[in-house]
mmCIF file of C-alpha atoms in Angstrom:
data_model
loop_
_atom_site.group_PDB
_atom_site.id
_atom_site.type_symbol
_atom_site.label_atom_id
_atom_site.label_comp_id
_atom_site.label_asym_id
_atom_site.label_seq_id
_atom_site.Cartn_x
_atom_site.Cartn_y
_atom_site.Cartn_z
ATOM 1 C CA UNK A 1 74.387 124.259 99.723
ATOM 2 C CA UNK A 2 72.664 127.644 99.914
ATOM 3 C CA UNK A 3 70.938 128.496 103.183
ATOM 4 C CA UNK A 4 68.671 131.398 104.081
ATOM 5 C CA UNK A 5 70.056 131.667 107.585
ATOM 6 C CA UNK A 6 72.854 134.171 108.261
ATOM 7 C CA UNK A 7 76.331 132.794 108.666
ATOM 8 C CA UNK A 8 77.196 132.216 112.320
ATOM 9 C CA UNK A 9 79.173 135.064 113.791
ATOM 10 C CA UNK A 10 77.795 137.643 111.342
ATOM 11 C CA UNK A 11 75.064 140.155 112.028
ATOM 12 C CA UNK A 12 72.376 141.499 109.738
ATOM 13 C CA UNK A 13 73.487 144.832 108.281
ATOM 14 C CA UNK A 14 70.672 147.192 107.236
ATOM 15 C CA UNK A 15 71.027 148.708 103.783
ATOM 16 C CA UNK A 16 69.383 152.119 103.385
ATOM 17 C CA UNK A 17 69.190 151.963 99.581
ATOM 18 C CA UNK A 18 67.640 148.494 99.584
ATOM 19 C CA UNK A 19 65.093 149.510 102.190
ATOM 20 C CA UNK A 20 64.156 152.624 100.250
ATOM 21 C CA UNK A 21 63.713 150.611 97.048
ATOM 22 C CA UNK A 22 61.501 148.092 98.851
ATOM 23 C CA UNK A 23 59.260 150.720 100.437
ATOM 24 C CA UNK A 24 58.940 152.529 97.100
ATOM 25 C CA UNK A 25 57.826 149.306 95.415
ATOM 26 C CA UNK A 26 55.436 148.654 98.295
ATOM 27 C CA UNK A 27 53.984 152.160 97.874
ATOM 28 C CA UNK A 28 53.401 151.525 94.178
ATOM 29 C CA UNK A 29 51.694 148.217 94.964
ATOM 30 C CA UNK A 30 49.567 149.716 97.744
ATOM 31 C CA UNK A 31 48.754 152.817 95.700
ATOM 32 C CA UNK A 32 47.404 150.794 92.791
ATOM 33 C CA UNK A 33 44.878 149.027 95.033
ATOM 34 C CA UNK A 34 42.243 151.754 94.828
ATOM 35 C CA UNK A 35 42.448 151.971 91.048
ATOM 36 C CA UNK A 36 42.143 148.188 90.723
ATOM 37 C CA UNK A 37 39.398 147.777 93.321
ATOM 38 C CA UNK A 38 37.220 150.780 92.417
ATOM 39 C CA UNK A 39 35.812 149.255 89.198
ATOM 40 C CA UNK A 40 34.891 146.127 91.191
ATOM 41 C CA UNK A 41 32.980 148.255 93.693
ATOM 42 C CA UNK A 42 31.291 150.220 90.907
ATOM 43 C CA UNK A 43 30.202 146.876 89.460
ATOM 44 C CA UNK A 44 28.324 146.003 92.673
ATOM 45 C CA UNK A 45 30.706 144.769 95.393
ATOM 46 C CA UNK A 46 30.708 146.606 98.727
ATOM 47 C CA UNK A 47 33.990 147.931 100.138
ATOM 48 C CA UNK A 48 33.757 145.393 102.977
ATOM 49 C CA UNK A 49 33.333 142.540 100.497
ATOM 50 C CA UNK A 50 36.338 143.705 98.483
ATOM 51 C CA UNK A 51 38.403 143.940 101.669
ATOM 52 C CA UNK A 52 37.390 140.435 102.753
ATOM 53 C CA UNK A 53 38.262 138.984 99.355
ATOM 54 C CA UNK A 54 41.480 140.988 99.208
ATOM 55 C CA UNK A 55 42.819 139.951 102.602
ATOM 56 C CA UNK A 56 41.371 136.422 102.490
ATOM 57 C CA UNK A 57 42.899 135.526 99.122
ATOM 58 C CA UNK A 58 46.231 137.068 100.106
ATOM 59 C CA UNK A 59 46.225 135.031 103.337
ATOM 60 C CA UNK A 60 45.413 131.831 101.440
ATOM 61 C CA UNK A 61 48.158 132.330 98.852
ATOM 62 C CA UNK A 62 50.780 133.265 101.427
ATOM 63 C CA UNK A 63 49.852 130.340 103.688
ATOM 64 C CA UNK A 64 50.129 127.838 100.819
ATOM 65 C CA UNK A 65 53.464 129.254 99.585
ATOM 66 C CA UNK A 66 54.954 129.286 103.079
ATOM 67 C CA UNK A 67 53.634 125.803 103.884
ATOM 68 C CA UNK A 68 55.268 124.394 100.758
ATOM 69 C CA UNK A 69 58.580 126.241 100.688
ATOM 70 C CA UNK A 70 59.245 127.446 104.259
ATOM 71 C CA UNK A 71 56.937 125.539 106.623
ATOM 72 C CA UNK A 72 59.036 126.401 109.680
ATOM 73 C CA UNK A 73 57.685 129.969 109.469
ATOM 74 C CA UNK A 74 54.239 128.669 110.433
ATOM 75 C CA UNK A 75 55.582 127.446 113.767
ATOM 76 C CA UNK A 76 55.170 130.117 116.422
ATOM 77 C CA UNK A 77 56.401 130.591 119.950
ATOM 78 C CA UNK A 78 53.972 131.804 122.578
ATOM 79 C CA UNK A 79 55.946 135.038 122.954
ATOM 80 C CA UNK A 80 55.318 135.914 119.278
ATOM 81 C CA UNK A 81 51.527 135.953 119.503
ATOM 82 C CA UNK A 82 51.020 139.449 121.009
ATOM 83 C CA UNK A 83 53.048 141.069 118.231
ATOM 84 C CA UNK A 84 51.292 139.089 115.496
ATOM 85 C CA UNK A 85 47.845 139.781 116.929
ATOM 86 C CA UNK A 86 48.578 143.497 117.027
ATOM 87 C CA UNK A 87 49.924 143.434 113.477
ATOM 88 C CA UNK A 88 46.981 141.429 112.100
ATOM 89 C CA UNK A 89 44.201 143.196 114.013
ATOM 90 C CA UNK A 90 45.463 146.761 113.610
ATOM 91 C CA UNK A 91 47.941 146.770 110.723
ATOM 92 C CA UNK A 92 45.838 144.594 108.403
ATOM 93 C CA UNK A 93 42.133 144.459 109.356
ATOM 94 C CA UNK A 94 41.958 147.692 111.362
ATOM 95 C CA UNK A 95 43.282 149.907 108.566
ATOM 96 C CA UNK A 96 40.755 148.499 106.117
ATOM 97 C CA UNK A 97 37.695 148.670 108.370
ATOM 98 C CA UNK A 98 38.323 152.143 109.798
ATOM 99 C CA UNK A 99 39.104 153.598 106.393
ATOM 100 C CA UNK A 100 35.983 152.160 104.763
ATOM 101 C CA UNK A 101 33.704 153.568 107.448
ATOM 102 C CA UNK A 102 35.410 156.973 107.527
ATOM 103 C CA UNK A 103 35.272 157.325 103.745
ATOM 104 C CA UNK A 104 31.507 156.785 103.908
ATOM 105 C CA UNK A 105 31.142 159.790 106.232
ATOM 106 C CA UNK A 106 33.904 162.115 104.990
ATOM 107 C CA UNK A 107 35.161 163.309 101.609
ATOM 108 C CA UNK A 108 37.706 160.874 100.212
ATOM 109 C CA UNK A 109 40.456 163.515 100.293
ATOM 110 C CA UNK A 110 39.938 164.132 104.006
ATOM 111 C CA UNK A 111 39.837 160.393 104.768
ATOM 112 C CA UNK A 112 43.109 159.832 102.897
ATOM 113 C CA UNK A 113 44.759 162.781 104.639
ATOM 114 C CA UNK A 114 43.686 161.505 108.049
ATOM 115 C CA UNK A 115 45.029 158.019 107.286
ATOM 116 C CA UNK A 116 48.397 159.329 106.192
ATOM 117 C CA UNK A 117 48.933 161.435 109.281
ATOM 118 C CA UNK A 118 50.482 158.238 110.648
ATOM 119 C CA UNK A 119 54.072 159.563 110.182
ATOM 120 C CA UNK A 120 53.270 162.318 112.679
ATOM 121 C CA UNK A 121 51.969 159.743 115.162
ATOM 122 C CA UNK A 122 55.077 157.604 114.639
ATOM 123 C CA UNK A 123 57.339 160.608 115.165
ATOM 124 C CA UNK A 124 55.508 161.424 118.402
ATOM 125 C CA UNK A 125 55.809 157.784 119.510
ATOM 126 C CA UNK A 126 59.526 157.793 118.696
ATOM 127 C CA UNK A 127 60.087 161.051 120.554
ATOM 128 C CA UNK A 128 57.972 160.573 123.699
ATOM 129 C CA UNK A 129 57.726 156.777 124.149
ATOM 130 C CA UNK A 130 61.109 155.683 122.842
ATOM 131 C CA UNK A 131 62.601 158.975 124.076
ATOM 132 C CA UNK A 132 64.615 159.461 120.902
ATOM 133 C CA UNK A 133 65.478 163.061 120.070
ATOM 134 C CA UNK A 134 64.575 163.761 116.451
ATOM 135 C CA UNK A 135 66.438 166.484 114.527
ATOM 136 C CA UNK A 136 64.561 169.599 113.423
ATOM 137 C CA UNK A 137 65.178 168.669 109.810
ATOM 138 C CA UNK A 138 63.132 165.504 110.288
ATOM 139 C CA UNK A 139 60.224 167.379 111.873
ATOM 140 C CA UNK A 140 60.278 169.895 109.040
ATOM 141 C CA UNK A 141 60.347 167.065 106.484
ATOM 142 C CA UNK A 142 57.292 165.442 108.069
ATOM 143 C CA UNK A 143 55.431 168.759 108.051
ATOM 144 C CA UNK A 144 56.414 169.362 104.432
ATOM 145 C CA UNK A 145 55.291 165.887 103.393
ATOM 146 C CA UNK A 146 51.933 166.336 105.129
ATOM 147 C CA UNK A 147 51.461 169.693 103.404
ATOM 148 C CA UNK A 148 52.163 168.071 100.057
ATOM 149 C CA UNK A 149 49.683 165.333 100.889
ATOM 150 C CA UNK A 150 47.023 167.976 101.552
ATOM 151 C CA UNK A 151 47.607 169.304 98.024
ATOM 152 C CA UNK A 152 47.437 165.817 96.508
ATOM 153 C CA UNK A 153 44.235 164.989 98.378
ATOM 154 C CA UNK A 154 42.734 168.450 97.575
ATOM 155 C CA UNK A 155 41.271 168.676 101.056
ATOM 156 C CA UNK A 156 39.607 172.012 100.288
ATOM 157 C CA UNK A 157 37.228 170.259 97.856
ATOM 158 C CA UNK A 158 33.955 169.443 99.573
ATOM 159 C CA UNK A 159 35.084 169.840 103.197
ATOM 160 C CA UNK A 160 32.366 168.653 105.586
ATOM 161 C CA UNK A 161 33.494 167.014 108.783
ATOM 162 C CA UNK A 162 31.414 164.382 110.548
ATOM 163 C CA UNK A 163 32.369 163.686 114.179
ATOM 164 C CA UNK A 164 32.280 159.883 113.882
ATOM 165 C CA UNK A 165 33.968 159.973 110.482
ATOM 166 C CA UNK A 166 36.715 162.195 111.851
ATOM 167 C CA UNK A 167 37.224 159.858 114.822
ATOM 168 C CA UNK A 168 37.428 156.793 112.587
ATOM 169 C CA UNK A 169 39.766 158.611 110.210
ATOM 170 C CA UNK A 170 42.114 159.218 113.121
ATOM 171 C CA UNK A 171 41.709 155.553 114.099
ATOM 172 C CA UNK A 172 42.813 154.671 110.561
ATOM 173 C CA UNK A 173 45.961 156.739 111.097
ATOM 174 C CA UNK A 174 46.639 154.966 114.394
ATOM 175 C CA UNK A 175 46.195 151.566 112.743
ATOM 176 C CA UNK A 176 48.514 152.614 109.922
ATOM 177 C CA UNK A 177 51.096 153.748 112.474
ATOM 178 C CA UNK A 178 50.704 150.386 114.236
ATOM 179 C CA UNK A 179 51.419 148.632 110.920
ATOM 180 C CA UNK A 180 54.784 150.385 110.657
ATOM 181 C CA UNK A 181 55.708 150.054 114.336
ATOM 182 C CA UNK A 182 54.694 146.396 114.698
ATOM 183 C CA UNK A 183 56.230 145.655 111.313
ATOM 184 C CA UNK A 184 59.501 147.335 112.277
ATOM 185 C CA UNK A 185 59.789 145.249 115.442
ATOM 186 C CA UNK A 186 58.733 141.985 113.806
ATOM 187 C CA UNK A 187 60.965 142.459 110.775
ATOM 188 C CA UNK A 188 64.034 143.031 112.941
ATOM 189 C CA UNK A 189 63.384 140.143 115.356
ATOM 190 C CA UNK A 190 61.995 137.525 112.976
ATOM 191 C CA UNK A 191 61.270 136.682 109.356
ATOM 192 C CA UNK A 192 59.148 139.286 107.516
ATOM 193 C CA UNK A 193 57.446 136.620 105.373
ATOM 194 C CA UNK A 194 56.251 134.695 108.412
ATOM 195 C CA UNK A 195 54.957 137.869 110.051
ATOM 196 C CA UNK A 196 53.049 138.968 106.945
ATOM 197 C CA UNK A 197 51.557 135.505 106.503
ATOM 198 C CA UNK A 198 50.253 135.269 110.055
ATOM 199 C CA UNK A 199 49.146 138.899 109.974
ATOM 200 C CA UNK A 200 47.098 138.198 106.854
ATOM 201 C CA UNK A 201 45.558 135.085 108.391
ATOM 202 C CA UNK A 202 44.525 136.993 111.514
ATOM 203 C CA UNK A 203 43.237 139.924 109.455
ATOM 204 C CA UNK A 204 41.294 137.569 107.172
ATOM 205 C CA UNK A 205 39.534 135.949 110.142
ATOM 206 C CA UNK A 206 38.448 139.376 111.373
ATOM 207 C CA UNK A 207 37.230 140.486 107.949
ATOM 208 C CA UNK A 208 35.366 137.234 107.356
ATOM 209 C CA UNK A 209 33.423 137.886 110.564
ATOM 210 C CA UNK A 210 32.454 141.341 109.254
ATOM 211 C CA UNK A 211 31.663 140.359 105.648
ATOM 212 C CA UNK A 212 31.544 136.545 105.207
ATOM 213 C CA UNK A 213 32.959 135.434 101.846
ATOM 214 C CA UNK A 214 29.814 133.440 101.013
ATOM 215 C CA UNK A 215 27.934 136.739 100.710
ATOM 216 C CA UNK A 216 29.937 137.640 97.590
ATOM 217 C CA UNK A 217 27.424 137.653 94.686
ATOM 218 C CA UNK A 218 28.529 135.277 91.930
ATOM 219 C CA UNK A 219 26.697 137.311 89.279
ATOM 220 C CA UNK A 220 28.738 140.419 90.143
ATOM 221 C CA UNK A 221 32.024 138.491 90.219
ATOM 222 C CA UNK A 222 31.392 137.261 86.684
ATOM 223 C CA UNK A 223 30.293 140.661 85.344
ATOM 224 C CA UNK A 224 32.686 142.804 83.277
ATOM 225 C CA UNK A 225 34.218 145.902 84.848
ATOM 226 C CA UNK A 226 35.417 149.096 83.169
ATOM 227 C CA UNK A 227 39.182 149.228 83.694
ATOM 228 C CA UNK A 228 40.751 151.669 81.269
ATOM 229 C CA UNK A 229 40.489 150.292 77.721
ATOM 230 C CA UNK A 230 39.824 146.770 79.048
ATOM 231 C CA UNK A 231 36.708 144.982 80.309
ATOM 232 C CA UNK A 232 38.046 142.285 82.675
ATOM 233 C CA UNK A 233 35.647 140.314 84.889
ATOM 234 C CA UNK A 234 35.302 141.528 88.448
ATOM 235 C CA UNK A 235 36.878 138.353 89.873
ATOM 236 C CA UNK A 236 40.086 139.081 87.947
ATOM 237 C CA UNK A 237 40.367 142.523 89.540
ATOM 238 C CA UNK A 238 39.734 141.015 92.987
ATOM 239 C CA UNK A 239 42.548 138.509 92.457
ATOM 240 C CA UNK A 240 44.849 141.266 91.175
ATOM 241 C CA UNK A 241 44.269 143.478 94.211
ATOM 242 C CA UNK A 242 44.774 140.480 96.517
ATOM 243 C CA UNK A 243 48.066 139.354 94.972
ATOM 244 C CA UNK A 244 49.673 142.601 93.784
ATOM 245 C CA UNK A 245 48.315 145.196 96.205
ATOM 246 C CA UNK A 246 48.037 143.059 99.322
ATOM 247 C CA UNK A 247 50.284 139.987 99.535
ATOM 248 C CA UNK A 248 53.138 141.545 97.544
ATOM 249 C CA UNK A 249 52.699 145.043 99.004
ATOM 250 C CA UNK A 250 52.654 143.923 102.640
ATOM 251 C CA UNK A 251 55.611 141.608 102.010
ATOM 252 C CA UNK A 252 57.702 144.371 100.429
ATOM 253 C CA UNK A 253 56.717 146.911 103.068
ATOM 254 C CA UNK A 254 57.538 144.652 105.996
ATOM 255 C CA UNK A 255 60.828 143.577 104.426
ATOM 256 C CA UNK A 256 61.739 147.252 104.019
ATOM 257 C CA UNK A 257 61.373 147.711 107.776
ATOM 258 C CA UNK A 258 64.436 145.511 108.263
ATOM 259 C CA UNK A 259 66.445 148.297 106.658
ATOM 260 C CA UNK A 260 64.545 151.495 107.519
ATOM 261 C CA UNK A 261 63.151 152.822 110.814
ATOM 262 C CA UNK A 262 59.356 153.132 110.931
ATOM 263 C CA UNK A 263 59.621 156.943 111.091
ATOM 264 C CA UNK A 264 61.409 156.992 107.730
ATOM 265 C CA UNK A 265 59.461 154.216 106.000
ATOM 266 C CA UNK A 266 56.097 155.752 106.901
ATOM 267 C CA UNK A 267 56.993 159.089 105.303
ATOM 268 C CA UNK A 268 58.452 157.510 102.163
ATOM 269 C CA UNK A 269 55.197 155.522 102.049
ATOM 270 C CA UNK A 270 53.369 158.825 101.557
ATOM 271 C CA UNK A 271 54.090 158.266 97.867
ATOM 272 C CA UNK A 272 51.131 155.878 97.912
ATOM 273 C CA UNK A 273 48.474 158.581 97.379
ATOM 274 C CA UNK A 274 50.577 160.009 94.550
ATOM 275 C CA UNK A 275 50.594 156.588 92.879
ATOM 276 C CA UNK A 276 46.871 156.216 93.532
ATOM 277 C CA UNK A 277 46.119 159.570 91.920
ATOM 278 C CA UNK A 278 48.362 158.905 88.905
ATOM 279 C CA UNK A 279 46.976 155.413 88.206
ATOM 280 C CA UNK A 280 43.405 156.648 88.622
ATOM 281 C CA UNK A 281 44.147 159.384 86.080
ATOM 282 C CA UNK A 282 45.759 156.952 83.622
ATOM 283 C CA UNK A 283 43.265 154.071 83.874
ATOM 284 C CA UNK A 284 40.025 155.505 85.243
ATOM 285 C CA UNK A 285 40.091 158.931 83.629
ATOM 286 C CA UNK A 286 40.107 160.833 86.928
ATOM 287 C CA UNK A 287 41.645 164.291 86.550
ATOM 288 C CA UNK A 288 45.065 165.221 87.895
ATOM 289 C CA UNK A 289 45.314 168.940 88.668
ATOM 290 C CA UNK A 290 48.412 171.114 88.775
ATOM 291 C CA UNK A 291 47.925 171.456 92.526
ATOM 292 C CA UNK A 292 48.183 167.672 92.895
ATOM 293 C CA UNK A 293 51.342 167.588 90.797
ATOM 294 C CA UNK A 294 52.829 170.320 92.967
ATOM 295 C CA UNK A 295 51.819 168.355 96.067
ATOM 296 C CA UNK A 296 53.631 165.288 94.759
ATOM 297 C CA UNK A 297 56.846 167.321 94.388
ATOM 298 C CA UNK A 298 56.460 168.759 97.904
ATOM 299 C CA UNK A 299 55.895 165.272 99.340
ATOM 300 C CA UNK A 300 59.031 163.957 97.678
ATOM 301 C CA UNK A 301 60.994 166.856 99.126
ATOM 302 C CA UNK A 302 59.637 166.142 102.602
ATOM 303 C CA UNK A 303 60.498 162.452 102.340
ATOM 304 C CA UNK A 304 64.052 163.372 101.325
ATOM 305 C CA UNK A 305 64.440 165.646 104.354
ATOM 306 C CA UNK A 306 63.244 162.860 106.656
ATOM 307 C CA UNK A 307 65.849 160.528 105.160
ATOM 308 C CA UNK A 308 68.576 163.115 105.770
ATOM 309 C CA UNK A 309 67.295 163.757 109.297
ATOM 310 C CA UNK A 310 67.337 160.046 110.084
ATOM 311 C CA UNK A 311 70.927 159.875 108.866
ATOM 312 C CA UNK A 312 71.812 162.549 111.437
ATOM 313 C CA UNK A 313 70.011 160.582 114.173
ATOM 314 C CA UNK A 314 71.765 157.329 113.231
ATOM 315 C CA UNK A 315 75.206 158.967 113.279
ATOM 316 C CA UNK A 316 74.521 160.560 116.671
ATOM 317 C CA UNK A 317 73.284 157.279 118.161
ATOM 318 C CA UNK A 318 76.319 155.430 116.788
ATOM 319 C CA UNK A 319 78.718 158.018 118.230
ATOM 320 C CA UNK A 320 77.024 157.925 121.642
ATOM 321 C CA UNK A 321 77.055 154.115 121.786
ATOM 322 C CA UNK A 322 80.809 153.896 121.129
ATOM 323 C CA UNK A 323 82.992 154.213 124.256
ATOM 324 C CA UNK A 324 85.562 157.001 124.195
ATOM 325 C CA UNK A 325 89.035 155.840 123.242
ATOM 326 C CA UNK A 326 87.869 152.349 122.234
ATOM 327 C CA UNK A 327 89.506 150.590 119.326
ATOM 328 C CA UNK A 328 87.419 149.290 116.473
ATOM 329 C CA UNK A 329 87.029 145.525 116.214
#
């Protein structure tokens, strides 16, 4: 009989390669969301309506799947609620709401750059709250990745900062950092699928209060949308962004946090804007400049340096935690 529980007496062993593969897949899934959702918004749906449908459908699908196949994950202890509330309110609903408002008041490139400053916030949290000394290589990798992101986002194009938009853009970054930090803790202390499911349910309740699902216009949902060479109905794109770029993406990302620290996963997740730019170029005809291609290469180099820096930190922590002269086993 096959069981999903670890064998008694054995401990979960993180696997760096598996975690990296999961976060890369999550970045691809997340990055495709804008390309899938943009035609639906051009057809007449508001960003808030798309977010409500996206999170609500993902919550419904995850809840049904978990209820059928792993119902024990829906049972919660009182001590788990604070973590899940933080994950759902900030890591799910907060990211969506703050980003949508900031992008209305700032150029899209600036809004994306502000959101993906979350690795810097996570590094600061790790250094000054957790009091973990980070190697210089890791700091340099973060700076390099952020510089590459600036090239990808082309922040020099149409720069005009609005005070409220800037504040909400920074709030988006904080919510994104909370997603990684809450996800890291929840994934290492519980089941990632249960955390994502409850996080989606909580996020869906918040979004439904902002943009009730009954306000979705049926005529727009049935209308065709321009999606590359295809003309799918809007409702099909909404379902695709809910399943592929929300339920699957959050599940993969949270599972990756069982294997990677938040500081590493958040920087590897910077590949998301690269994926977003590439898919928008391939399917929506949006141009991809040489500067953006160069930025993608710089971002990959920065992510690699962060991985190497985290390896140094892990080896140092392991050496410090092992008593001198002790025998293995």
